[in-house]
Short mmCIF file of C-alpha atoms in Angstrom, two decimals:
data_model
loop_
_atom_site.label_atom_id
_atom_site.label_comp_id
_atom_site.label_asym_id
_atom_site.label_seq_id
_atom_site.Cartn_x
_atom_site.Cartn_y
_atom_site.Cartn_z
CA MET U 1302 0.00 0.00 0.00
CA ARG U 1303 1.28 3.45 -0.88
CA SER U 1304 2.15 5.80 1.96
CA SER U 1305 -0.42 8.30 0.73
CA GLU U 1306 -3.18 5.77 1.36
CA THR U 1307 -2.03 4.86 4.86
CA ILE U 1308 -4.50 5.76 7.63
CA ALA U 1309 -3.07 6.62 11.07
CA VAL U 1310 -4.27 4.25 13.78
CA GLY U 1311 -6.02 5.84 16.77
CA ARG U 1312 -6.94 9.09 15.02
CA PRO U 1313 -10.66 9.11 14.14
CA ARG U 1314 -11.71 10.64 10.89
CA VAL U 1315 -13.72 13.84 11.17
CA GLY U 1316 -16.75 12.84 9.18
CA PRO U 1317 -20.07 14.63 8.76
CA GLY U 1318 -21.68 12.59 11.54
CA LEU U 1319 -19.04 13.53 14.13
CA LEU U 1320 -19.10 17.15 13.00
CA ALA U 1321 -22.90 17.31 13.22
CA THR U 1322 -22.98 15.87 16.75
CA ALA U 1323 -20.24 18.26 17.88
CA LEU U 1324 -22.06 21.26 16.44
CA ALA U 1325 -25.33 20.13 18.04
CA THR U 1326 -23.61 19.85 21.42
CA VAL U 1327 -22.06 23.30 21.08
CA LEU U 1328 -25.43 24.73 20.05
CA VAL U 1329 -27.21 23.22 23.05
CA LEU U 1330 -24.56 24.51 25.45
CA ALA U 1331 -24.69 27.95 23.84
CA LEU U 1332 -28.48 28.13 24.14
CA LEU U 1333 -28.24 27.05 27.77
CA ALA U 1334 -25.64 29.74 28.44
CA VAL U 1335 -27.85 32.37 26.76
CA LEU U 1336 -30.84 31.24 28.85
CA LEU U 1337 -28.88 31.52 32.10
CA TRP U 1338 -27.44 34.88 31.03
CA ILE U 1339 -30.85 36.38 30.23
CA VAL U 1340 -32.43 35.09 33.44
CA GLY U 1341 -29.45 36.06 35.60
CA VAL U 1342 -29.03 39.60 34.25
CA ASN U 1343 -32.73 40.41 34.47
CA ALA U 1344 -33.03 38.84 37.92
CA LEU U 1345 -30.08 40.86 39.18
CA ARG U 1346 -32.10 44.03 38.58
CA TRP U 1347 -34.46 42.91 41.33
CA PHE U 1348 -31.71 42.56 43.95
CA TRP U 1349 -29.04 45.10 42.93
CA PRO U 1350 -29.54 48.62 44.37
CA SER U 1351 -29.27 50.77 41.25
CA PRO U 1352 -28.44 54.50 41.45
CA VAL U 1353 -31.28 57.01 41.34
CA TRP U 1354 -31.12 59.66 38.59
CA GLN U 1355 -32.81 63.01 38.30
CA PHE U 1356 -33.77 64.13 34.78
CA THR U 1357 -34.68 67.76 34.16
CA LEU U 1358 -36.72 68.16 30.96
CA TYR U 1359 -36.89 71.18 28.69
CA ASP U 1360 -40.54 71.73 29.62
CA GLY U 1361 -39.56 72.16 33.29
CA ARG U 1362 -40.63 68.76 34.54
CA VAL U 1363 -38.32 66.78 36.85
CA VAL U 1364 -38.30 62.99 36.68
CA THR U 1365 -36.56 61.05 39.44
CA GLY U 1366 -36.03 57.31 39.53
CA GLU U 1367 -34.03 54.30 38.37
CA VAL U 1368 -33.22 53.69 34.70
CA VAL U 1369 -34.74 50.32 33.80
CA ASP U 1370 -34.42 50.13 30.01
CA ARG U 1371 -33.18 52.08 26.96
CA GLN U 1372 -34.63 51.71 23.45
CA TYR U 1373 -33.80 53.05 20.01
CA LEU U 1374 -36.52 55.02 18.23
CA PRO U 1375 -36.18 55.03 14.42
CA THR U 1376 -36.74 58.21 12.47
CA ASP U 1377 -40.12 59.14 11.02
CA GLN U 1378 -41.64 62.08 9.17
CA THR U 1379 -42.01 64.21 12.28
CA ARG U 1380 -39.03 63.25 14.45
CA PRO U 1381 -35.38 62.31 13.86
CA ALA U 1382 -33.89 59.11 15.23
CA ASP U 1383 -33.77 59.15 19.02
CA TYR U 1384 -33.47 57.01 22.14
CA ARG U 1385 -35.86 56.75 25.04
CA VAL U 1386 -35.26 55.52 28.59
CA LEU U 1387 -37.70 53.76 30.90
CA VAL U 1388 -37.52 55.29 34.37
CA LYS U 1389 -38.96 53.63 37.45
CA THR U 1390 -40.35 56.70 39.17
CA GLY U 1391 -42.28 55.00 41.97
CA ASN U 1392 -44.59 57.26 43.97
CA ARG U 1393 -47.61 55.41 42.58
CA GLU U 1394 -50.10 57.14 44.85
CA ILE U 1395 -49.14 60.53 43.36
CA THR U 1396 -48.85 59.87 39.62
CA GLY U 1397 -50.97 56.71 39.29
CA HIS U 1398 -48.06 54.82 37.67
CA ASP U 1399 -44.52 53.88 38.66
CA HIS U 1400 -42.78 53.75 35.25
CA LEU U 1401 -42.36 56.52 32.67
CA TRP U 1402 -40.77 56.64 29.19
CA VAL U 1403 -38.62 59.73 28.60
CA ARG U 1404 -37.03 60.71 25.26
CA GLU U 1405 -33.37 61.59 25.55
CA SER U 1406 -33.88 64.57 23.23
CA GLU U 1407 -36.28 66.06 25.81
CA ILE U 1408 -33.73 65.90 28.65
CA SER U 1409 -31.86 69.11 29.41
CA GLU U 1410 -29.89 67.99 32.49
CA ILE U 1411 -29.04 64.68 34.21
CA GLN U 1412 -28.02 64.57 37.88
CA LYS U 1413 -27.39 61.94 40.54
CA PRO U 1414 -28.28 63.70 43.82
CA ARG U 1415 -26.74 62.21 46.94
CA GLU U 1416 -29.69 63.18 49.13
CA VAL U 1417 -32.32 61.21 47.16
CA VAL U 1418 -33.59 58.13 49.00
CA ARG U 1419 -35.34 54.95 47.93
CA ILE U 1420 -38.13 53.95 50.34
CA THR U 1421 -39.40 50.37 50.29
CA ARG U 1422 -42.99 50.29 51.54
CA THR U 1423 -45.59 47.69 52.38
CA SER U 1424 -48.03 49.28 49.94
CA PHE U 1425 -47.92 51.53 46.85
CA GLY U 1426 -44.53 50.14 45.86
CA THR U 1427 -41.29 52.13 46.00
CA ALA U 1428 -41.06 55.85 46.79
CA TYR U 1429 -38.28 58.24 45.75
CA GLY U 1430 -37.53 61.70 47.04
CA ARG U 1431 -35.70 63.82 49.62
CA ILE U 1432 -36.44 63.47 53.32
CA LEU U 1433 -37.42 66.87 54.74
CA ARG U 1434 -38.18 65.90 58.31
CA ALA U 1435 -39.35 63.01 60.49
CA ARG U 1436 -41.52 62.46 63.53
CA ASP U 1437 -40.92 59.72 66.09
CA CYS U 1438 -43.55 57.67 67.92
CA ASP U 1439 -43.84 60.33 70.62
CA GLY U 1440 -44.67 63.04 68.07
CA GLN U 1441 -41.32 64.87 68.30
CA THR U 1442 -40.10 66.38 65.01
CA LEU U 1443 -36.57 65.85 63.67
CA ASP U 1444 -35.56 68.44 61.07
CA SER U 1445 -32.24 66.76 60.18
CA VAL U 1446 -32.54 63.12 59.12
CA ASP U 1447 -29.78 60.77 58.02
CA ALA U 1448 -29.20 57.02 58.17
CA GLU U 1449 -28.02 57.10 61.80
CA THR U 1450 -30.99 59.08 63.12
CA LEU U 1451 -33.55 57.20 61.01
CA GLU U 1452 -32.48 53.68 61.99
CA PRO U 1453 -33.71 53.86 65.63
CA LEU U 1454 -37.01 55.36 64.48
CA LEU U 1455 -37.62 52.50 62.05
CA GLY U 1456 -36.50 50.00 64.67
CA GLU U 1457 -38.97 51.34 67.22
CA ALA U 1458 -41.80 51.24 64.69
CA SER U 1459 -40.87 47.67 63.76
CA GLU U 1460 -40.90 46.59 67.41
CA LEU U 1461 -44.33 48.14 67.89
CA LEU U 1462 -45.63 46.34 64.80
CA ASP U 1463 -44.25 43.02 66.07
CA ARG U 1464 -45.84 43.64 69.47
CA SER U 1465 -49.15 44.46 67.79
CA ALA U 1466 -49.01 41.21 65.78
CA ASP U 1467 -48.28 39.23 68.97
CA LEU U 1468 -51.22 40.82 70.77
CA ARG U 1469 -53.59 40.07 67.89
CA GLY U 1470 -52.34 36.47 67.82
CA THR U 1471 -52.95 36.15 71.56
CA ALA U 1472 -56.48 37.49 71.14
CA ASP U 1473 -57.14 35.00 68.33
CA ARG U 1474 -55.92 32.12 70.51
CA LEU U 1475 -58.23 33.22 73.32
CA ARG U 1476 -61.22 33.37 70.96
CA ARG U 1477 -60.44 30.07 69.20
CA PRO U 1478 -62.15 27.74 71.75
CA ILE U 1479 -65.27 29.93 71.59
CA SER U 1480 -65.24 29.75 67.79
CA ARG U 1481 -65.07 25.96 67.97
CA LEU U 1482 -68.00 25.85 70.39
CA GLU U 1483 -70.03 28.20 68.18
CA LEU U 1484 -69.29 26.01 65.14
CA GLY U 1485 -70.34 22.92 67.06
CA ALA U 1486 -73.56 24.59 68.18
CA ALA U 1487 -74.36 25.72 64.64
CA THR U 1488 -73.73 22.20 63.31
CA LEU U 1489 -75.91 20.68 66.01
CA ARG U 1490 -78.74 23.09 65.25
CA ARG U 1491 -78.73 21.98 61.60
CA SER U 1492 -78.93 18.29 62.51
CA ASP U 1493 -82.07 16.27 63.14
CA HIS U 1494 -80.90 15.61 66.70
CA ALA U 1495 -81.53 19.28 67.54
CA ARG U 1496 -85.28 18.72 67.19
CA THR U 1497 -85.28 16.31 70.15
CA ALA U 1498 -85.29 17.24 73.83
CA ALA U 1499 -81.79 15.83 74.31
CA GLY U 1500 -80.57 17.86 71.36
CA ASN U 1501 -82.05 21.05 72.80
CA ARG U 1502 -80.32 20.39 76.11
CA GLU U 1503 -76.99 19.88 74.33
CA VAL U 1504 -77.38 23.15 72.43
CA GLU U 1505 -78.27 24.97 75.66
CA GLU U 1506 -75.26 23.42 77.41
CA ILE U 1507 -72.93 24.54 74.63
CA GLN U 1508 -74.42 28.04 74.78
CA ARG U 1509 -73.81 28.19 78.53
CA ARG U 1510 -70.20 27.12 78.01
CA ILE U 1511 -69.78 29.85 75.39
CA GLU U 1512 -71.16 32.51 77.71
CA HIS U 1513 -69.03 31.28 80.64
CA ARG U 1514 -65.83 31.28 78.58
CA SER U 1515 -66.67 34.69 77.09
CA ARG U 1516 -67.08 36.20 80.55
CA ARG U 1517 -63.82 34.60 81.68
CA ILE U 1518 -61.68 35.96 78.84
CA ALA U 1519 -63.42 39.33 78.58
CA PRO U 1520 -60.95 41.12 80.95
CA GLN U 1521 -57.97 39.72 79.03
CA LEU U 1522 -59.43 40.77 75.68
CA GLU U 1523 -60.16 44.24 77.02
CA ALA U 1524 -56.59 44.62 78.27
CA LEU U 1525 -55.26 43.47 74.90
CA ALA U 1526 -57.54 45.94 73.11
CA ASP U 1527 -56.33 48.82 75.29
CA GLU U 1528 -52.69 47.99 74.57
CA LEU U 1529 -53.42 47.68 70.84
CA ARG U 1530 -55.08 51.10 70.83
CA ALA U 1531 -52.05 52.61 72.57
CA ILE U 1532 -49.70 51.03 70.02
CA ASP U 1533 -51.81 52.20 67.09
CA GLU U 1534 -51.86 55.72 68.51
CA ARG U 1535 -48.05 55.80 68.83
CA LEU U 1536 -47.59 54.43 65.32
CA SER U 1537 -49.95 57.05 63.91
CA ARG U 1538 -47.61 59.81 65.15
CA ALA U 1539 -44.44 58.42 63.50
CA SER U 1540 -43.89 59.46 59.89
CA LEU U 1541 -41.48 60.76 57.25
CA VAL U 1542 -42.13 63.89 55.20
CA VAL U 1543 -40.69 63.30 51.72
CA ALA U 1544 -40.47 65.74 48.81
CA SER U 1545 -40.81 64.36 45.29
CA GLY U 1546 -40.31 67.29 42.96
CA ASP U 1547 -42.74 69.96 44.08
CA VAL U 1548 -44.97 67.51 45.97
CA GLU U 1549 -44.59 66.88 49.70
CA ARG U 1550 -46.27 63.96 51.39
CA GLU U 1551 -46.21 62.19 54.72
CA ILE U 1552 -45.38 58.47 54.81
CA PRO U 1553 -46.17 56.56 58.03
CA LEU U 1554 -43.19 54.74 59.52
CA ALA U 1555 -45.43 51.73 60.07
CA GLY U 1556 -45.63 51.27 56.28
CA ILE U 1557 -41.87 51.60 55.64
CA LEU U 1558 -39.70 48.51 55.37
CA GLU U 1559 -36.38 50.11 54.46
CA VAL U 1560 -34.83 53.45 53.51
CA GLN U 1561 -31.68 53.60 51.38
CA TRP U 1562 -29.39 56.32 50.04
CA PRO U 1563 -28.38 54.50 46.82
CA ASN U 1564 -26.25 57.31 45.35
CA THR U 1565 -23.85 57.21 48.29
CA MET U 1566 -23.21 53.43 48.25
CA SER U 1567 -19.86 51.89 47.38
CA PRO U 1568 -19.72 48.79 45.13
CA LEU U 1569 -19.01 46.60 48.17
CA HIS U 1570 -22.01 48.07 49.97
CA ARG U 1571 -24.19 47.44 46.92
CA ALA U 1572 -23.04 43.80 46.80
CA ALA U 1573 -23.91 43.37 50.48
CA ILE U 1574 -27.35 44.91 49.91
CA CYS U 1575 -27.84 42.60 46.91
CA GLY U 1576 -27.12 39.51 49.02
CA ARG U 1577 -29.45 40.72 51.76
CA ASN U 1578 -32.21 41.41 49.24
CA PHE U 1579 -31.84 37.90 47.85
CA GLY U 1580 -32.15 36.42 51.34
CA ARG U 1581 -35.25 38.47 52.02
CA PHE U 1582 -36.66 37.45 48.65
CA LEU U 1583 -36.51 33.82 49.75
CA VAL U 1584 -38.10 34.26 53.19
CA ASP U 1585 -40.60 37.13 52.76
CA PRO U 1586 -44.21 36.74 51.58
CA PRO U 1587 -45.33 38.52 48.39
CA ARG U 1588 -47.02 41.93 48.43
CA GLU U 1589 -48.78 44.24 46.02
CA ALA U 1590 -50.45 41.52 43.90
CA ASN U 1591 -47.20 39.51 43.82
CA THR U 1592 -45.20 42.38 42.31
CA GLU U 1593 -43.30 43.18 45.53
CA GLY U 1594 -41.91 41.25 48.47
CA GLY U 1595 -40.67 37.67 48.33
CA ILE U 1596 -41.63 34.18 47.26
CA PHE U 1597 -41.49 32.12 50.45
CA PRO U 1598 -45.03 30.65 50.22
CA ALA U 1599 -44.46 29.65 46.59
CA LEU U 1600 -41.02 28.20 47.34
CA PHE U 1601 -42.31 26.27 50.35
CA GLY U 1602 -45.34 25.00 48.43
CA THR U 1603 -43.14 23.79 45.57
CA VAL U 1604 -40.73 21.90 47.85
CA PHE U 1605 -43.53 20.39 49.94
CA MET U 1606 -45.46 19.32 46.84
CA VAL U 1607 -42.35 17.69 45.35
CA LEU U 1608 -41.80 15.82 48.62
CA LEU U 1609 -45.37 14.52 48.68
CA MET U 1610 -45.18 13.60 44.99
CA SER U 1611 -41.92 11.70 45.55
CA LEU U 1612 -43.43 9.77 48.45
CA ALA U 1613 -46.31 8.76 46.18
CA VAL U 1614 -44.54 8.11 42.87
CA MET U 1615 -41.49 6.19 44.10
CA PRO U 1616 -43.27 3.19 45.71
CA LEU U 1617 -45.81 3.04 42.88
CA GLY U 1618 -43.22 3.31 40.09
CA VAL U 1619 -40.66 0.97 41.66
CA LEU U 1620 -43.20 -1.72 42.53
CA THR U 1621 -44.64 -1.56 39.01
CA ALA U 1622 -41.18 -1.84 37.45
CA VAL U 1623 -40.21 -4.74 39.76
CA TYR U 1624 -43.32 -6.70 38.90
CA MET U 1625 -43.01 -6.11 35.16
CA THR U 1626 -39.29 -7.02 35.15
CA GLU U 1627 -38.93 -9.73 37.79
CA TYR U 1628 -42.28 -11.45 38.14
CA ALA U 1629 -44.48 -10.95 35.09
CA SER U 1630 -44.09 -13.56 32.34
CA ASP U 1631 -43.81 -12.66 28.67
CA GLY U 1632 -47.16 -12.51 26.98
CA ILE U 1633 -49.99 -10.28 25.92
CA PRO U 1634 -50.69 -8.80 29.43
CA LEU U 1635 -47.08 -7.63 29.74
CA LYS U 1636 -47.16 -6.13 26.25
CA ILE U 1637 -50.37 -4.31 27.14
CA ALA U 1638 -48.74 -2.99 30.32
CA HIS U 1639 -45.75 -1.77 28.27
CA GLN U 1640 -48.03 0.00 25.85
CA ALA U 1641 -50.08 1.53 28.66
CA ILE U 1642 -46.93 2.96 30.30
CA ASN U 1643 -45.74 4.39 26.99
CA ASN U 1644 -49.15 5.91 26.23
CA LEU U 1645 -49.39 7.41 29.71
CA ALA U 1646 -46.01 9.11 29.19
CA GLY U 1647 -47.41 10.82 26.09
CA VAL U 1648 -50.68 12.06 27.58
CA PRO U 1649 -50.80 15.90 27.76
CA SER U 1650 -50.44 17.24 31.27
CA ILE U 1651 -53.75 19.14 31.08
CA VAL U 1652 -55.55 15.82 30.47
CA ILE U 1653 -53.89 14.40 33.58
CA GLY U 1654 -55.08 17.50 35.41
CA ILE U 1655 -58.66 16.89 34.30
CA PHE U 1656 -58.39 13.30 35.54
CA GLY U 1657 -57.00 14.48 38.88
CA LEU U 1658 -59.84 16.98 39.25
CA THR U 1659 -62.47 14.36 38.47
CA PHE U 1660 -61.03 11.33 40.23
CA PHE U 1661 -59.07 12.71 43.17
CA VAL U 1662 -60.87 15.98 43.97
CA TYR U 1663 -64.52 15.26 43.12
CA GLY U 1664 -64.36 11.48 43.52
CA ILE U 1665 -62.17 10.61 46.50
CA GLY U 1666 -62.27 14.06 48.12
CA GLY U 1667 -66.03 14.33 47.77
CA GLY U 1668 -66.43 10.85 49.27
CA ILE U 1669 -64.24 11.79 52.25
CA ASP U 1670 -66.38 14.90 52.83
CA ARG U 1671 -69.61 12.89 52.74
CA VAL U 1672 -68.29 10.36 55.25
CA PHE U 1673 -66.15 12.40 57.67
CA PHE U 1674 -67.12 16.07 57.15
CA ALA U 1675 -70.85 15.88 56.48
CA GLU U 1676 -71.55 18.63 59.02
CA SER U 1677 -69.46 21.11 56.99
CA LEU U 1678 -71.26 20.49 53.69
CA PRO U 1679 -72.00 22.09 51.29
CA THR U 1680 -68.66 23.79 52.06
CA PRO U 1681 -66.07 21.21 50.94
CA THR U 1682 -63.04 20.20 52.98
CA PHE U 1683 -61.28 17.60 50.84
CA GLY U 1684 -63.69 17.88 47.93
CA THR U 1685 -61.87 20.88 46.54
CA GLY U 1686 -58.37 21.50 45.24
CA GLY U 1687 -55.52 20.95 47.68
CA ILE U 1688 -51.85 20.08 47.84
CA LEU U 1689 -52.58 16.39 48.40
CA TRP U 1690 -54.57 16.03 45.19
CA ALA U 1691 -52.07 18.11 43.22
CA SER U 1692 -49.22 15.88 44.44
CA LEU U 1693 -51.08 12.69 43.53
CA THR U 1694 -51.92 14.09 40.10
CA LEU U 1695 -48.27 14.88 39.42
CA ALA U 1696 -47.30 11.44 40.72
CA LEU U 1697 -49.59 9.92 38.10
CA LEU U 1698 -48.06 12.23 35.48
CA THR U 1699 -44.48 11.23 36.29
CA VAL U 1700 -44.88 7.54 37.15
CA PRO U 1701 -43.97 6.38 33.59
CA VAL U 1702 -40.58 8.09 33.94
CA VAL U 1703 -39.86 6.23 37.19
CA VAL U 1704 -41.08 2.92 35.77
CA VAL U 1705 -38.93 3.13 32.63
CA ALA U 1706 -35.78 4.26 34.48
CA THR U 1707 -36.22 1.61 37.19
CA ARG U 1708 -36.76 -1.11 34.59
CA GLU U 1709 -33.57 -0.05 32.83
CA GLY U 1710 -31.71 -0.30 36.13
CA LEU U 1711 -33.15 -3.75 36.88
CA VAL U 1712 -32.40 -5.09 33.41
CA SER U 1713 -28.78 -3.88 33.67
CA VAL U 1714 -28.14 -6.20 36.64
CA PRO U 1715 -26.52 -9.38 35.23
CA ARG U 1716 -28.61 -12.53 35.35
CA GLU U 1717 -25.69 -14.45 36.89
CA ARG U 1718 -26.01 -12.53 40.17
CA ARG U 1719 -29.59 -13.54 40.57
CA GLU U 1720 -28.80 -17.15 39.80
CA GLY U 1721 -25.76 -17.14 42.09
CA ALA U 1722 -27.76 -15.78 45.02
CA MET U 1723 -30.53 -18.30 44.54
CA ALA U 1724 -27.97 -21.12 44.19
CA LEU U 1725 -26.65 -20.19 47.65
CA GLY U 1726 -30.13 -20.67 49.11
CA ALA U 1727 -31.60 -17.17 48.94
CA THR U 1728 -35.25 -16.83 48.11
CA ARG U 1729 -36.45 -14.77 45.19
CA TRP U 1730 -37.49 -11.94 47.48
CA GLN U 1731 -34.15 -11.99 49.34
CA THR U 1732 -32.31 -11.90 46.02
CA LEU U 1733 -34.40 -8.99 44.83
CA ARG U 1734 -34.06 -7.03 48.06
CA ARG U 1735 -30.35 -7.58 48.76
CA ILE U 1736 -28.79 -8.05 45.33
CA VAL U 1737 -30.95 -6.69 42.52
CA LEU U 1738 -32.49 -3.52 44.01
CA PRO U 1739 -29.22 -2.15 45.49
CA ALA U 1740 -27.53 -2.62 42.11
CA ALA U 1741 -30.46 -0.96 40.32
CA MET U 1742 -30.71 1.95 42.77
CA PRO U 1743 -28.79 4.37 40.48
CA GLY U 1744 -31.46 3.79 37.84
CA VAL U 1745 -34.20 4.34 40.41
CA LEU U 1746 -32.65 7.67 41.42
CA THR U 1747 -32.33 8.61 37.75
CA GLY U 1748 -36.08 8.13 37.43
CA LEU U 1749 -36.66 10.24 40.53
CA ILE U 1750 -34.44 13.02 39.15
CA LEU U 1751 -36.35 13.08 35.87
CA ALA U 1752 -39.72 12.95 37.67
CA ILE U 1753 -38.82 15.86 39.94
CA GLY U 1754 -37.47 17.86 37.02
CA ARG U 1755 -40.76 17.49 35.17
CA ALA U 1756 -43.01 17.97 38.20
CA VAL U 1757 -41.35 21.20 39.33
CA GLY U 1758 -42.06 22.89 36.01
CA GLU U 1759 -45.62 21.64 35.45
CA VAL U 1760 -48.34 24.23 35.86
CA ALA U 1761 -51.42 23.11 33.90
CA PRO U 1762 -52.43 20.18 36.18
CA LEU U 1763 -51.90 22.31 39.29
CA MET U 1764 -54.28 25.01 38.08
CA LEU U 1765 -57.07 22.41 38.24
CA THR U 1766 -56.10 20.63 41.45
CA GLY U 1767 -55.22 23.21 44.07
CA VAL U 1768 -52.69 25.92 43.18
CA VAL U 1769 -53.71 29.53 43.85
CA LYS U 1770 -52.28 32.97 43.26
CA LEU U 1771 -52.06 33.77 46.97
CA ALA U 1772 -52.53 31.23 49.78
CA PRO U 1773 -53.65 32.65 53.14
CA SER U 1774 -51.79 29.94 55.08
CA LEU U 1775 -49.21 27.24 54.51
CA PRO U 1776 -50.06 23.51 54.41
CA LEU U 1777 -47.59 22.99 57.26
CA GLU U 1778 -47.74 24.99 60.49
CA GLY U 1779 -46.60 24.85 64.08
CA SER U 1780 -49.93 24.13 65.79
CA PRO U 1781 -51.86 20.82 65.80
CA PRO U 1782 -52.61 19.01 63.54
CA PHE U 1783 -49.47 20.55 61.95
CA VAL U 1784 -50.06 19.15 58.43
CA HIS U 1785 -53.05 20.33 56.37
CA LEU U 1786 -53.07 18.36 53.13
CA GLU U 1787 -56.46 19.77 52.14
CA ARG U 1788 -55.20 23.34 51.87
CA LYS U 1789 -54.54 25.15 48.64
CA PHE U 1790 -50.94 26.19 48.02
CA MET U 1791 -48.66 28.40 45.95
CA HIS U 1792 -46.20 27.05 43.37
CA LEU U 1793 -43.20 28.72 41.77
CA GLY U 1794 -44.22 27.74 38.25
CA TYR U 1795 -47.71 29.17 38.60
CA PHE U 1796 -46.28 32.18 40.45
CA ILE U 1797 -44.06 32.96 37.46
CA TYR U 1798 -46.97 32.53 35.06
CA ASP U 1799 -49.23 34.76 37.13
CA VAL U 1800 -46.64 37.51 37.57
CA SER U 1801 -45.66 37.43 33.90
CA MET U 1802 -49.10 37.17 32.30
CA GLN U 1803 -51.74 38.25 34.81
CA SER U 1804 -50.09 41.11 36.68
CA PRO U 1805 -51.81 44.53 36.44
CA ASN U 1806 -48.37 46.20 36.53
CA VAL U 1807 -46.27 44.47 33.87
CA GLU U 1808 -43.12 46.60 34.13
CA ALA U 1809 -42.97 46.29 37.92
CA ALA U 1810 -43.60 42.53 37.76
CA LYS U 1811 -41.00 41.72 35.07
CA PRO U 1812 -37.92 41.68 37.38
CA MET U 1813 -39.94 39.70 39.93
CA ALA U 1814 -40.72 37.06 37.30
CA PHE U 1815 -37.06 36.71 36.31
CA ALA U 1816 -35.98 36.52 39.96
CA ALA U 1817 -38.52 33.76 40.65
CA THR U 1818 -37.35 31.95 37.50
CA LEU U 1819 -33.77 32.08 38.75
CA VAL U 1820 -34.83 30.58 42.09
CA LEU U 1821 -36.80 27.84 40.30
CA LEU U 1822 -33.77 26.94 38.18
CA GLY U 1823 -31.62 26.92 41.29
CA LEU U 1824 -34.09 24.69 43.12
CA VAL U 1825 -34.12 22.16 40.27
CA LEU U 1826 -30.31 22.28 40.14
CA VAL U 1827 -29.95 21.69 43.89
CA ILE U 1828 -32.41 18.77 43.89
CA ASN U 1829 -30.75 17.19 40.86
CA LEU U 1830 -27.24 17.65 42.25
CA ALA U 1831 -28.26 16.04 45.54
CA ALA U 1832 -29.76 13.05 43.74
CA ILE U 1833 -26.73 12.76 41.42
CA ILE U 1834 -24.33 12.77 44.38
CA ILE U 1835 -26.35 10.08 46.14
CA ARG U 1836 -26.50 8.03 42.92
CA ARG U 1837 -22.73 8.30 42.45
CA ARG U 1838 -22.04 7.18 46.00
CA LEU U 1839 -24.34 4.20 45.56
CA ARG U 1840 -22.54 3.21 42.38
CA LEU U 1841 -19.16 3.44 44.09
CA ALA U 1842 -20.44 1.48 47.10
CA TYR U 1843 -21.83 -1.24 44.87
CA ARG U 1844 -18.55 -1.49 42.93
CA VAL U 1845 -16.72 -1.99 46.23
CA MET U 1846 -19.20 -4.76 47.09
CA GLU U 1847 -18.46 -6.39 43.73
CA ILE U 1848 -14.71 -6.34 44.39
#
């Protein structure tokens, strides 16, 4: 053979197939990088304390706020080419909006005043302006206000608010036994037993107990009410007087969460504020129709729902895969089961949601209400959407993934190990439990990873089985019975959809949507990494057992 026709050994030829796969891999990684870049940059706007600018226009108007966006305006018959900037002006109660487009050609002067503050409030969004004076809880006026003098005022107002919340909680706990007795009396009056003499005596006895308990707690409730009135009176005195342009207004300290001087911050200070804002974003509840505040209820609901779904789908999927692989004989029933699993994997999620609504909510939940909560009907307890039914619906949606991955793991275990264990006297169940399942556990965890990855992002089934825009309480709390599986819940996927598509204030909600998306991606990444680490350790442990 001529030297020109010699092919070097060990050097693969770069053919069209290899080139196509390499380009596809690079394209996928590039798209993933672009996705993370877009989400990360837009989410950072929610946490990073941007500087506040003051724009003076040629018509005399003054616009103060943060620059959110900048767009190019092409030329037309009346105007030359220009740019416009989107300014977050806040002060919604004054102007009726909190974002304003300003053409750069209309701006005569741009400043970054050091005295301008950003005020984060519990209502009406963000406020911008200059602090003129402040009043403390005793009504004394402070004409000179800076960060050092304002911090104790806000701290005192926060302590009074916390004390007020504690007092209201104490009053609710005192009234709770009376509420239970009143509910029991109302239920008894609606029953047929109330028409009998014994029923009348029971109702009268409950009424006497209500009156006795009311008289006993009346002094405590009156003392709590007096203290609450004193706290409310002190809080009504404390306020900030802020000037926004030519408008002065008084902002109660009770409605202020934080005051910042963003134009005086160093980069290190901004980074620290960014980290603190991210922490608050994770633990605070949402405000202002989910356009302000945090995402804790949605984050908690997502994690709790995934936990319940995993507890439901893992036994069901693993047992199904074990039976189909280890016990079922080849034949038509097994082929039908294979086809059913494959078809179930291809069913649209909204169809699974309809099934969950019909079977779990109306069927099982309605039956539970008729048997155990008949006195509460027609108000449903379990016969309406809740986190339990949503978790079971998603378990049904993801069970094919667990079955297929578990079957792959079981099939990968060599037949010789089964036969060797049984030759040593082990039963079929002992062989399955001690030899086959440990070796197939990486495949089982792979199925769990894929199931969680799909369940976390599903929204359509949840809209029919229990997710809500704003849940008044969590499904898990510190008082008995602790777990409330019948309660509706918030979910990060639906939260993002609602903020992005249903928010009345789109511009204010956009950074919130990206920030929640970043947290959702991080949650999926953390769950997957944990499962991957566990799977790797199991593989290493099983290899050591083999040696």
